[in-house]
Short mmCIF file of C-alpha atoms in Angstrom, two decimals:
data_model
loop_
_atom_site.label_atom_id
_atom_site.label_comp_id
_atom_site.label_asym_id
_atom_site.label_seq_id
_atom_site.Cartn_x
_atom_site.Cartn_y
_atom_site.Cartn_z
CA UNK N 1 134.24 -1.97 -95.17
CA UNK N 2 135.85 -1.65 -98.69
CA UNK N 3 133.37 0.94 -100.24
CA UNK N 4 133.76 2.88 -96.50
CA UNK N 5 130.57 3.95 -96.76
CA UNK N 6 129.67 3.88 -92.72
CA UNK N 7 132.04 4.46 -89.83
CA UNK N 8 130.55 2.42 -87.28
CA UNK N 9 127.94 -0.25 -88.38
CA UNK N 10 126.00 -0.61 -84.89
CA UNK N 11 122.76 -0.35 -85.04
CA UNK N 12 119.73 0.86 -83.56
CA UNK N 13 116.18 -0.17 -82.85
CA UNK N 14 113.07 2.55 -83.36
CA UNK N 15 110.40 1.61 -81.60
CA UNK N 16 108.32 -1.23 -82.21
CA UNK N 17 105.66 -0.07 -83.07
CA UNK N 18 104.23 -1.16 -86.16
CA UNK N 19 102.16 1.41 -87.24
CA UNK N 20 105.10 3.69 -87.52
CA UNK N 21 105.29 6.13 -90.01
CA UNK N 22 108.82 4.32 -91.14
CA UNK N 23 108.44 0.65 -89.44
CA UNK N 24 110.30 -1.56 -91.33
CA UNK N 25 112.48 1.12 -92.75
CA UNK N 26 116.38 1.82 -92.46
CA UNK N 27 118.17 5.41 -92.17
CA UNK N 28 122.27 6.29 -91.94
CA UNK N 29 123.05 9.18 -90.04
CA UNK N 30 125.99 11.53 -91.17
CA UNK N 31 128.11 10.91 -88.51
CA UNK N 32 128.05 14.97 -87.19
CA UNK N 33 124.53 13.58 -85.63
CA UNK N 34 124.77 12.33 -81.80
CA UNK N 35 123.08 9.02 -80.91
CA UNK N 36 123.34 8.02 -77.42
CA UNK N 37 125.82 5.58 -76.80
CA UNK N 38 127.10 5.36 -80.18
CA UNK N 39 130.23 6.90 -80.85
CA UNK N 40 130.18 10.13 -82.91
CA UNK N 41 133.16 11.08 -84.59
CA UNK N 42 132.14 14.48 -86.73
CA UNK N 43 134.84 11.62 -89.64
CA UNK N 44 137.70 13.01 -87.22
CA UNK N 45 140.35 11.54 -85.23
CA UNK N 46 139.78 14.57 -82.51
CA UNK N 47 136.27 12.38 -81.28
CA UNK N 48 137.23 8.52 -82.56
CA UNK N 49 136.43 7.61 -78.71
CA UNK N 50 133.16 10.31 -78.25
CA UNK N 51 130.19 8.56 -76.76
CA UNK N 52 127.45 11.68 -76.95
CA UNK N 53 124.91 10.86 -73.68
CA UNK N 54 121.72 11.82 -75.67
CA UNK N 55 119.93 11.43 -78.24
CA UNK N 56 119.73 14.67 -80.88
CA UNK N 57 116.02 15.49 -81.51
CA UNK N 58 115.92 13.81 -85.62
CA UNK N 59 117.08 10.47 -83.78
CA UNK N 60 114.45 10.86 -81.33
CA UNK N 61 111.88 11.69 -83.70
CA UNK N 62 113.62 8.89 -85.85
CA UNK N 63 112.99 5.69 -82.89
CA UNK N 64 109.21 6.91 -82.30
CA UNK N 65 108.78 6.80 -86.45
CA UNK N 66 109.27 3.07 -85.77
CA UNK N 67 113.01 3.18 -88.49
CA UNK N 68 116.40 0.99 -87.91
CA UNK N 69 119.14 2.93 -87.85
CA UNK N 70 122.10 1.04 -89.94
CA UNK N 71 124.87 2.99 -89.26
CA UNK N 72 126.74 6.41 -88.61
CA UNK N 73 127.92 7.51 -91.70
CA UNK N 74 131.07 8.60 -93.61
CA UNK N 75 131.78 12.12 -94.00
CA UNK N 76 133.93 14.75 -94.55
CA UNK N 77 135.47 16.34 -91.36
CA UNK N 78 133.14 18.24 -89.27
CA UNK N 79 131.75 18.83 -92.72
CA UNK N 80 134.79 20.57 -94.16
CA UNK N 81 134.43 19.79 -97.54
CA UNK N 82 133.12 18.68 -100.41
CA UNK N 83 133.84 14.86 -101.76
CA UNK N 84 134.64 12.77 -98.21
CA UNK N 85 137.95 13.09 -98.33
CA UNK N 86 139.00 14.57 -95.83
CA UNK N 87 137.53 11.74 -93.10
CA UNK N 88 139.79 10.44 -90.64
CA UNK N 89 138.82 7.21 -91.41
CA UNK N 90 139.11 7.59 -95.47
CA UNK N 91 137.49 8.66 -98.57
CA UNK N 92 134.52 6.97 -99.35
CA UNK N 93 133.87 5.30 -102.99
CA UNK N 94 130.40 6.87 -104.82
CA UNK N 95 128.51 3.60 -105.84
CA UNK N 96 126.77 5.19 -108.71
CA UNK N 97 130.85 6.10 -110.50
CA UNK N 98 133.12 3.90 -108.96
CA UNK N 99 136.54 6.02 -108.85
CA UNK N 100 134.99 8.88 -108.17
CA UNK N 101 133.98 10.60 -105.01
CA UNK N 102 130.36 10.77 -104.18
CA UNK N 103 130.93 14.33 -102.96
CA UNK N 104 130.35 15.55 -99.81
CA UNK N 105 130.43 16.64 -96.60
CA UNK N 106 127.14 14.19 -96.58
CA UNK N 107 129.04 11.89 -99.07
CA UNK N 108 128.77 8.42 -97.02
CA UNK N 109 124.69 8.82 -96.12
CA UNK N 110 123.91 9.92 -100.34
CA UNK N 111 126.01 6.41 -100.88
CA UNK N 112 124.71 4.28 -98.31
CA UNK N 113 121.09 5.29 -99.94
CA UNK N 114 123.21 4.89 -103.56
CA UNK N 115 124.63 1.00 -102.60
CA UNK N 116 121.50 -0.04 -101.30
CA UNK N 117 122.92 0.47 -97.87
CA UNK N 118 119.51 2.05 -96.51
CA UNK N 119 116.59 3.10 -97.44
CA UNK N 120 116.38 6.15 -96.41
CA UNK N 121 119.22 8.99 -94.82
CA UNK N 122 120.17 11.93 -92.97
CA UNK N 123 123.19 14.36 -94.05
CA UNK N 124 123.79 17.49 -93.09
CA UNK N 125 124.19 20.62 -95.38
CA UNK N 126 126.19 24.03 -94.77
CA UNK N 127 126.70 24.90 -97.76
CA UNK N 128 125.52 22.39 -100.23
CA UNK N 129 126.73 19.22 -98.26
CA UNK N 130 123.21 17.55 -99.00
CA UNK N 131 123.18 18.11 -102.21
CA UNK N 132 126.74 17.22 -103.27
CA UNK N 133 126.06 15.02 -102.88
CA UNK N 134 122.86 14.09 -103.86
CA UNK N 135 123.50 15.39 -107.31
CA UNK N 136 127.06 13.43 -107.16
CA UNK N 137 125.06 9.95 -105.88
CA UNK N 138 122.22 9.61 -108.99
CA UNK N 139 120.04 10.66 -105.73
CA UNK N 140 117.15 12.99 -104.41
CA UNK N 141 118.88 14.52 -101.28
CA UNK N 142 116.73 18.08 -99.18
CA UNK N 143 118.57 21.38 -97.77
CA UNK N 144 115.20 22.37 -96.08
CA UNK N 145 113.97 25.69 -94.94
CA UNK N 146 116.81 27.62 -92.35
CA UNK N 147 114.63 26.69 -88.63
CA UNK N 148 112.79 23.84 -90.31
CA UNK N 149 114.38 21.06 -88.94
CA UNK N 150 115.26 20.83 -85.48
CA UNK N 151 119.96 21.57 -85.02
CA UNK N 152 119.21 19.82 -81.49
CA UNK N 153 122.29 17.44 -81.58
CA UNK N 154 124.27 18.74 -84.37
CA UNK N 155 127.93 19.31 -84.03
CA UNK N 156 127.83 22.46 -84.82
CA UNK N 157 130.02 24.00 -87.46
CA UNK N 158 128.32 26.53 -89.37
CA UNK N 159 125.19 27.75 -86.80
CA UNK N 160 123.73 29.96 -88.84
CA UNK N 161 124.01 28.14 -91.73
CA UNK N 162 123.66 24.14 -91.83
CA UNK N 163 120.10 22.62 -91.99
CA UNK N 164 119.83 18.88 -91.02
CA UNK N 165 117.85 16.71 -93.86
CA UNK N 166 116.82 13.92 -95.81
CA UNK N 167 118.23 11.92 -99.14
CA UNK N 168 116.21 9.01 -100.99
CA UNK N 169 116.21 7.22 -103.84
CA UNK N 170 113.32 8.82 -104.70
CA UNK N 171 111.56 12.81 -104.37
CA UNK N 172 108.49 10.70 -101.97
CA UNK N 173 111.13 9.08 -99.89
CA UNK N 174 112.97 11.89 -98.93
CA UNK N 175 109.53 13.68 -98.34
CA UNK N 176 108.02 11.42 -95.52
CA UNK N 177 111.80 11.26 -93.79
CA UNK N 178 111.22 14.96 -94.25
CA UNK N 179 107.59 14.34 -92.73
CA UNK N 180 109.00 12.67 -89.35
CA UNK N 181 111.89 15.02 -88.70
CA UNK N 182 110.67 18.28 -89.31
CA UNK N 183 108.99 20.90 -86.50
CA UNK N 184 109.32 22.92 -83.98
CA UNK N 185 111.38 21.72 -81.26
CA UNK N 186 112.04 23.50 -77.16
CA UNK N 187 115.59 22.90 -77.29
CA UNK N 188 116.39 24.84 -80.11
CA UNK N 189 115.48 28.51 -80.44
CA UNK N 190 115.74 28.40 -84.22
CA UNK N 191 112.85 25.98 -85.24
CA UNK N 192 109.74 27.02 -86.45
CA UNK N 193 106.00 25.36 -86.46
CA UNK N 194 106.22 25.72 -90.26
CA UNK N 195 106.71 21.95 -90.70
CA UNK N 196 104.56 20.19 -87.42
CA UNK N 197 101.42 19.85 -89.34
CA UNK N 198 102.76 19.63 -92.95
CA UNK N 199 102.13 16.12 -94.85
CA UNK N 200 104.97 16.67 -97.33
CA UNK N 201 104.77 13.39 -98.94
CA UNK N 202 101.39 14.13 -100.30
CA UNK N 203 103.21 17.01 -101.88
CA UNK N 204 105.12 14.50 -104.13
CA UNK N 205 102.17 14.53 -107.34
CA UNK N 206 104.17 15.95 -109.86
CA UNK N 207 101.79 18.54 -110.93
CA UNK N 208 103.71 21.61 -112.73
CA UNK N 209 101.14 22.98 -115.56
CA UNK N 210 101.68 26.62 -114.59
CA UNK N 211 104.57 26.18 -112.72
CA UNK N 212 107.23 29.11 -113.58
CA UNK N 213 111.02 28.23 -113.42
CA UNK N 214 113.70 30.81 -112.75
CA UNK N 215 116.64 30.50 -114.32
CA UNK N 216 119.33 32.53 -112.72
CA UNK N 217 122.28 32.55 -116.07
CA UNK N 218 124.91 33.80 -113.24
CA UNK N 219 125.15 29.66 -112.15
CA UNK N 220 124.88 28.13 -115.79
CA UNK N 221 127.99 30.65 -116.79
CA UNK N 222 131.21 28.53 -114.78
CA UNK N 223 129.41 25.20 -115.61
CA UNK N 224 130.68 22.01 -117.74
CA UNK N 225 128.80 22.61 -120.97
CA UNK N 226 128.02 18.30 -121.10
CA UNK N 227 126.24 19.81 -117.50
CA UNK N 228 124.55 22.25 -118.93
CA UNK N 229 123.10 20.14 -122.31
CA UNK N 230 122.39 17.99 -119.59
CA UNK N 231 120.22 20.33 -117.62
CA UNK N 232 118.18 22.40 -120.64
CA UNK N 233 117.40 18.74 -121.43
CA UNK N 234 115.48 18.64 -117.48
CA UNK N 235 114.18 21.76 -117.72
CA UNK N 236 112.46 20.80 -121.37
CA UNK N 237 111.10 17.49 -119.79
CA UNK N 238 109.34 20.13 -116.98
CA UNK N 239 108.18 22.59 -120.25
CA UNK N 240 106.75 19.56 -121.65
CA UNK N 241 104.37 18.47 -118.40
CA UNK N 242 102.97 21.91 -118.29
CA UNK N 243 105.15 23.96 -116.80
CA UNK N 244 106.95 27.80 -118.18
CA UNK N 245 110.03 29.12 -117.68
CA UNK N 246 112.06 32.08 -117.91
CA UNK N 247 115.60 33.60 -117.24
CA UNK N 248 115.92 35.25 -114.46
CA UNK N 249 119.51 37.55 -113.19
CA UNK N 250 121.23 37.01 -109.75
CA UNK N 251 123.76 39.46 -109.47
CA UNK N 252 124.49 38.93 -105.85
CA UNK N 253 126.00 35.75 -106.57
CA UNK N 254 129.09 36.52 -108.13
CA UNK N 255 130.26 36.65 -104.46
CA UNK N 256 128.05 34.55 -102.76
CA UNK N 257 130.95 31.61 -102.40
CA UNK N 258 133.90 34.46 -101.12
CA UNK N 259 130.86 35.28 -98.17
CA UNK N 260 129.81 32.00 -97.42
CA UNK N 261 133.28 30.40 -96.61
CA UNK N 262 134.58 33.70 -94.08
CA UNK N 263 131.27 33.34 -92.61
CA UNK N 264 131.67 29.46 -92.11
CA UNK N 265 135.18 29.62 -91.92
CA UNK N 266 134.34 32.77 -88.87
CA UNK N 267 131.30 30.29 -86.59
CA UNK N 268 133.89 27.19 -87.52
CA UNK N 269 137.05 29.07 -86.07
CA UNK N 270 134.95 29.96 -82.21
CA UNK N 271 132.44 26.29 -82.62
CA UNK N 272 135.45 23.96 -82.90
CA UNK N 273 137.97 25.74 -80.19
CA UNK N 274 135.41 23.86 -77.39
CA UNK N 275 137.92 20.76 -78.67
CA UNK N 276 141.30 21.47 -77.06
CA UNK N 277 141.87 18.32 -75.00
CA UNK N 278 139.75 18.97 -72.31
CA UNK N 279 136.48 20.17 -72.57
CA UNK N 280 136.51 17.65 -75.67
CA UNK N 281 139.31 15.53 -77.46
CA UNK N 282 141.59 12.82 -76.68
CA UNK N 283 143.30 13.32 -72.85
CA UNK N 284 146.38 14.23 -72.69
CA UNK N 285 149.38 13.29 -70.89
CA UNK N 286 149.61 14.28 -66.83
CA UNK N 287 146.43 14.10 -66.74
CA UNK N 288 146.45 15.36 -62.98
CA UNK N 289 147.93 18.48 -63.28
CA UNK N 290 145.61 18.84 -66.87
CA UNK N 291 148.08 19.57 -69.00
CA UNK N 292 151.89 17.90 -70.71
CA UNK N 293 154.73 19.92 -69.40
CA UNK N 294 153.30 22.60 -67.06
CA UNK N 295 151.85 24.93 -70.01
CA UNK N 296 148.35 24.51 -70.96
CA UNK N 297 149.13 26.56 -74.66
CA UNK N 298 151.56 23.79 -75.55
CA UNK N 299 148.91 20.93 -74.91
CA UNK N 300 146.34 22.99 -76.01
CA UNK N 301 148.62 23.93 -79.22
CA UNK N 302 150.06 19.42 -79.80
CA UNK N 303 146.02 18.36 -78.97
CA UNK N 304 144.51 19.88 -81.54
CA UNK N 305 148.15 19.84 -84.27
CA UNK N 306 147.06 15.02 -84.08
CA UNK N 307 143.12 15.89 -83.32
CA UNK N 308 142.70 17.67 -86.48
CA UNK N 309 143.61 17.34 -90.25
CA UNK N 310 144.77 19.90 -92.95
CA UNK N 311 141.16 21.58 -94.41
CA UNK N 312 139.49 21.27 -90.99
CA UNK N 313 142.81 23.24 -89.56
CA UNK N 314 142.58 25.73 -93.11
CA UNK N 315 139.84 27.05 -92.08
CA UNK N 316 140.32 27.10 -88.01
CA UNK N 317 142.79 29.21 -89.05
CA UNK N 318 141.30 31.55 -91.92
CA UNK N 319 138.28 32.42 -89.78
CA UNK N 320 140.37 33.23 -86.31
CA UNK N 321 141.92 36.23 -88.83
CA UNK N 322 138.50 36.71 -90.37
CA UNK N 323 137.80 37.39 -86.55
CA UNK N 324 140.73 38.99 -85.42
CA UNK N 325 141.35 42.35 -84.88
CA UNK N 326 141.72 44.90 -87.19
CA UNK N 327 140.15 42.74 -89.88
CA UNK N 328 136.82 42.19 -88.18
CA UNK N 329 134.76 44.29 -90.62
CA UNK N 330 137.21 44.42 -93.45
CA UNK N 331 135.99 40.73 -94.06
CA UNK N 332 133.43 39.29 -91.80
CA UNK N 333 131.38 42.36 -91.54
CA UNK N 334 131.40 42.58 -95.73
CA UNK N 335 130.43 38.94 -95.76
CA UNK N 336 127.54 39.15 -93.84
CA UNK N 337 126.81 42.64 -96.11
CA UNK N 338 127.15 40.13 -98.65
CA UNK N 339 124.34 37.25 -97.25
CA UNK N 340 121.95 40.59 -97.16
CA UNK N 341 121.99 40.61 -101.03
CA UNK N 342 122.30 37.00 -101.79
CA UNK N 343 118.72 37.06 -99.63
CA UNK N 344 118.01 40.51 -101.32
CA UNK N 345 118.42 39.61 -105.00
CA UNK N 346 116.22 35.35 -104.24
CA UNK N 347 113.88 37.10 -102.10
CA UNK N 348 113.61 39.48 -105.84
CA UNK N 349 113.68 36.46 -107.98
CA UNK N 350 111.52 34.79 -106.17
CA UNK N 351 109.33 37.45 -106.72
CA UNK N 352 109.25 36.75 -110.45
CA UNK N 353 109.04 32.53 -110.74
CA UNK N 354 107.61 29.83 -108.03
CA UNK N 355 110.53 28.07 -107.98
CA UNK N 356 114.52 28.52 -109.69
CA UNK N 357 116.55 26.00 -110.83
CA UNK N 358 120.14 25.41 -111.75
CA UNK N 359 122.66 22.28 -111.94
CA UNK N 360 123.31 21.46 -108.92
CA UNK N 361 126.72 21.18 -109.40
CA UNK N 362 128.65 22.80 -111.61
CA UNK N 363 131.20 19.63 -112.60
CA UNK N 364 130.16 15.75 -112.64
CA UNK N 365 132.12 14.30 -109.91
CA UNK N 366 136.09 14.65 -109.02
CA UNK N 367 137.55 10.96 -109.61
CA UNK N 368 139.07 10.26 -106.49
CA UNK N 369 142.49 12.72 -105.01
CA UNK N 370 141.93 15.13 -107.41
CA UNK N 371 140.62 18.20 -105.84
CA UNK N 372 143.08 17.13 -102.42
CA UNK N 373 146.11 18.91 -104.36
CA UNK N 374 143.69 22.18 -105.67
CA UNK N 375 141.01 22.94 -102.30
CA UNK N 376 140.23 26.11 -104.45
CA UNK N 377 138.93 23.98 -106.91
CA UNK N 378 136.59 22.15 -104.29
CA UNK N 379 135.89 25.95 -102.63
CA UNK N 380 134.50 26.60 -106.22
CA UNK N 381 132.78 24.19 -107.09
CA UNK N 382 130.11 24.63 -104.53
CA UNK N 383 128.94 28.11 -106.50
CA UNK N 384 125.52 27.19 -106.92
CA UNK N 385 125.06 25.63 -103.76
CA UNK N 386 126.15 28.01 -101.11
CA UNK N 387 123.82 31.02 -102.58
CA UNK N 388 121.31 29.32 -101.14
CA UNK N 389 122.00 28.48 -97.32
CA UNK N 390 123.00 32.77 -97.34
CA UNK N 391 119.64 32.86 -98.11
CA UNK N 392 118.01 30.65 -95.99
CA UNK N 393 115.97 29.39 -97.91
CA UNK N 394 114.86 25.73 -99.29
CA UNK N 395 116.77 23.39 -102.14
CA UNK N 396 116.74 20.41 -103.57
CA UNK N 397 119.04 18.55 -105.55
CA UNK N 398 117.12 15.76 -107.78
CA UNK N 399 118.90 12.84 -110.65
CA UNK N 400 118.37 15.42 -113.82
CA UNK N 401 120.45 12.45 -116.10
CA UNK N 402 124.06 11.57 -116.89
CA UNK N 403 126.57 13.50 -118.82
CA UNK N 404 126.51 12.64 -122.75
CA UNK N 405 130.48 13.30 -121.73
CA UNK N 406 130.91 10.76 -120.11
CA UNK N 407 127.89 9.34 -118.37
CA UNK N 408 128.63 10.15 -115.26
CA UNK N 409 125.01 11.50 -112.40
CA UNK N 410 123.99 15.09 -113.47
CA UNK N 411 121.44 16.84 -110.38
CA UNK N 412 119.21 19.65 -111.25
CA UNK N 413 119.03 21.55 -108.27
CA UNK N 414 115.41 23.52 -107.41
CA UNK N 415 115.50 26.59 -105.06
CA UNK N 416 112.24 27.81 -103.46
CA UNK N 417 111.07 30.74 -100.43
CA UNK N 418 111.71 30.09 -97.42
CA UNK N 419 109.38 27.14 -96.16
CA UNK N 420 108.29 26.11 -99.98
CA UNK N 421 109.74 22.96 -99.06
CA UNK N 422 106.05 21.19 -100.37
CA UNK N 423 106.69 23.72 -103.87
CA UNK N 424 110.04 22.31 -104.72
CA UNK N 425 108.95 18.37 -103.90
CA UNK N 426 106.00 18.67 -106.85
CA UNK N 427 108.04 20.35 -109.08
CA UNK N 428 111.16 17.03 -108.53
CA UNK N 429 109.04 14.76 -108.22
CA UNK N 430 107.60 15.43 -111.86
CA UNK N 431 111.47 14.27 -113.11
CA UNK N 432 111.31 10.94 -111.88
#
């Protein structure tokens, strides 16, 4: 497809029950979520031919709700990127800003909703991978509290950070999808029962009278001036509807990006070790003896060299280094200490405000190819989103308007206390 939104457009029909909550609705699914009998590539040549023998829990719940899955959406390879340009199947264009990236790593999912090719979409968020593309494509994306949605069937990148979450054209649409996928799951021991009997759609009332909003000053400091101006316009809109804001401080976020990438890359190094041409990945020559020349180490190296892209290799190498003998305490342990500090700061800030607000992304969408030449630029663009994953909290990105400078989409991020999704949905719906 010219816009490259889908890696596969194979349809998966839901149950025929006409009374299902998503009956008649179409859903795009990020291609790192397992779909029985339909290829799940993670945007990587390593898994180009992998067909899961089972459905992820969220897929089973979509089917039971009557939804029709219309395709597996393009993504940054194994979820590593913020632009959907590291996919082995090529980049995805931004329907809301042609010639620009749709964000990532769930860029295909957000683009499918923005382009009207799906009513709803599923993505995964390890450090902003739902909120970033939602902001760049001008749609709504929810990163749930860690443990609200089952991760069973999600191909792991960073286990302690990632969550599956919904995209929608409106807050109510995204909430309706969250209603279906949230809740405990015996196949994922990290899930909680807070979402079992909650109706998130009913929370989309737009009533913000008396709501207190904390604005972390640190999350505005590195943002483009036109992004900040659009953000303040959205806050003024909420004030006009009865909300109040005051500034708060999150001093630990200065170290959040560094801590996040040490933890995420370390977990990725461990999780991706299984892609070796034996357990997962393309078969090697000389199948009879399991290697291509009697040397398993050389075969292992060649499979990973050919199967992984540059960004994945970079993160595996850095993660392996951080976990190596002599460096674990110097890097990984310090990153975990910083993570605890970030969570403490968020808890303190949320004791003074009902929700926290910031620009979702400090910049408007990059032009295609712009950030590939400077990976550090891409990492630093996550400054406003990764702290939320470190703190295991819920967040939502909702369109705040367009930048006066270039007319590109700007998103507003709202962060709430653990399992405070209803509060976020209520506040975000006031901006529509």
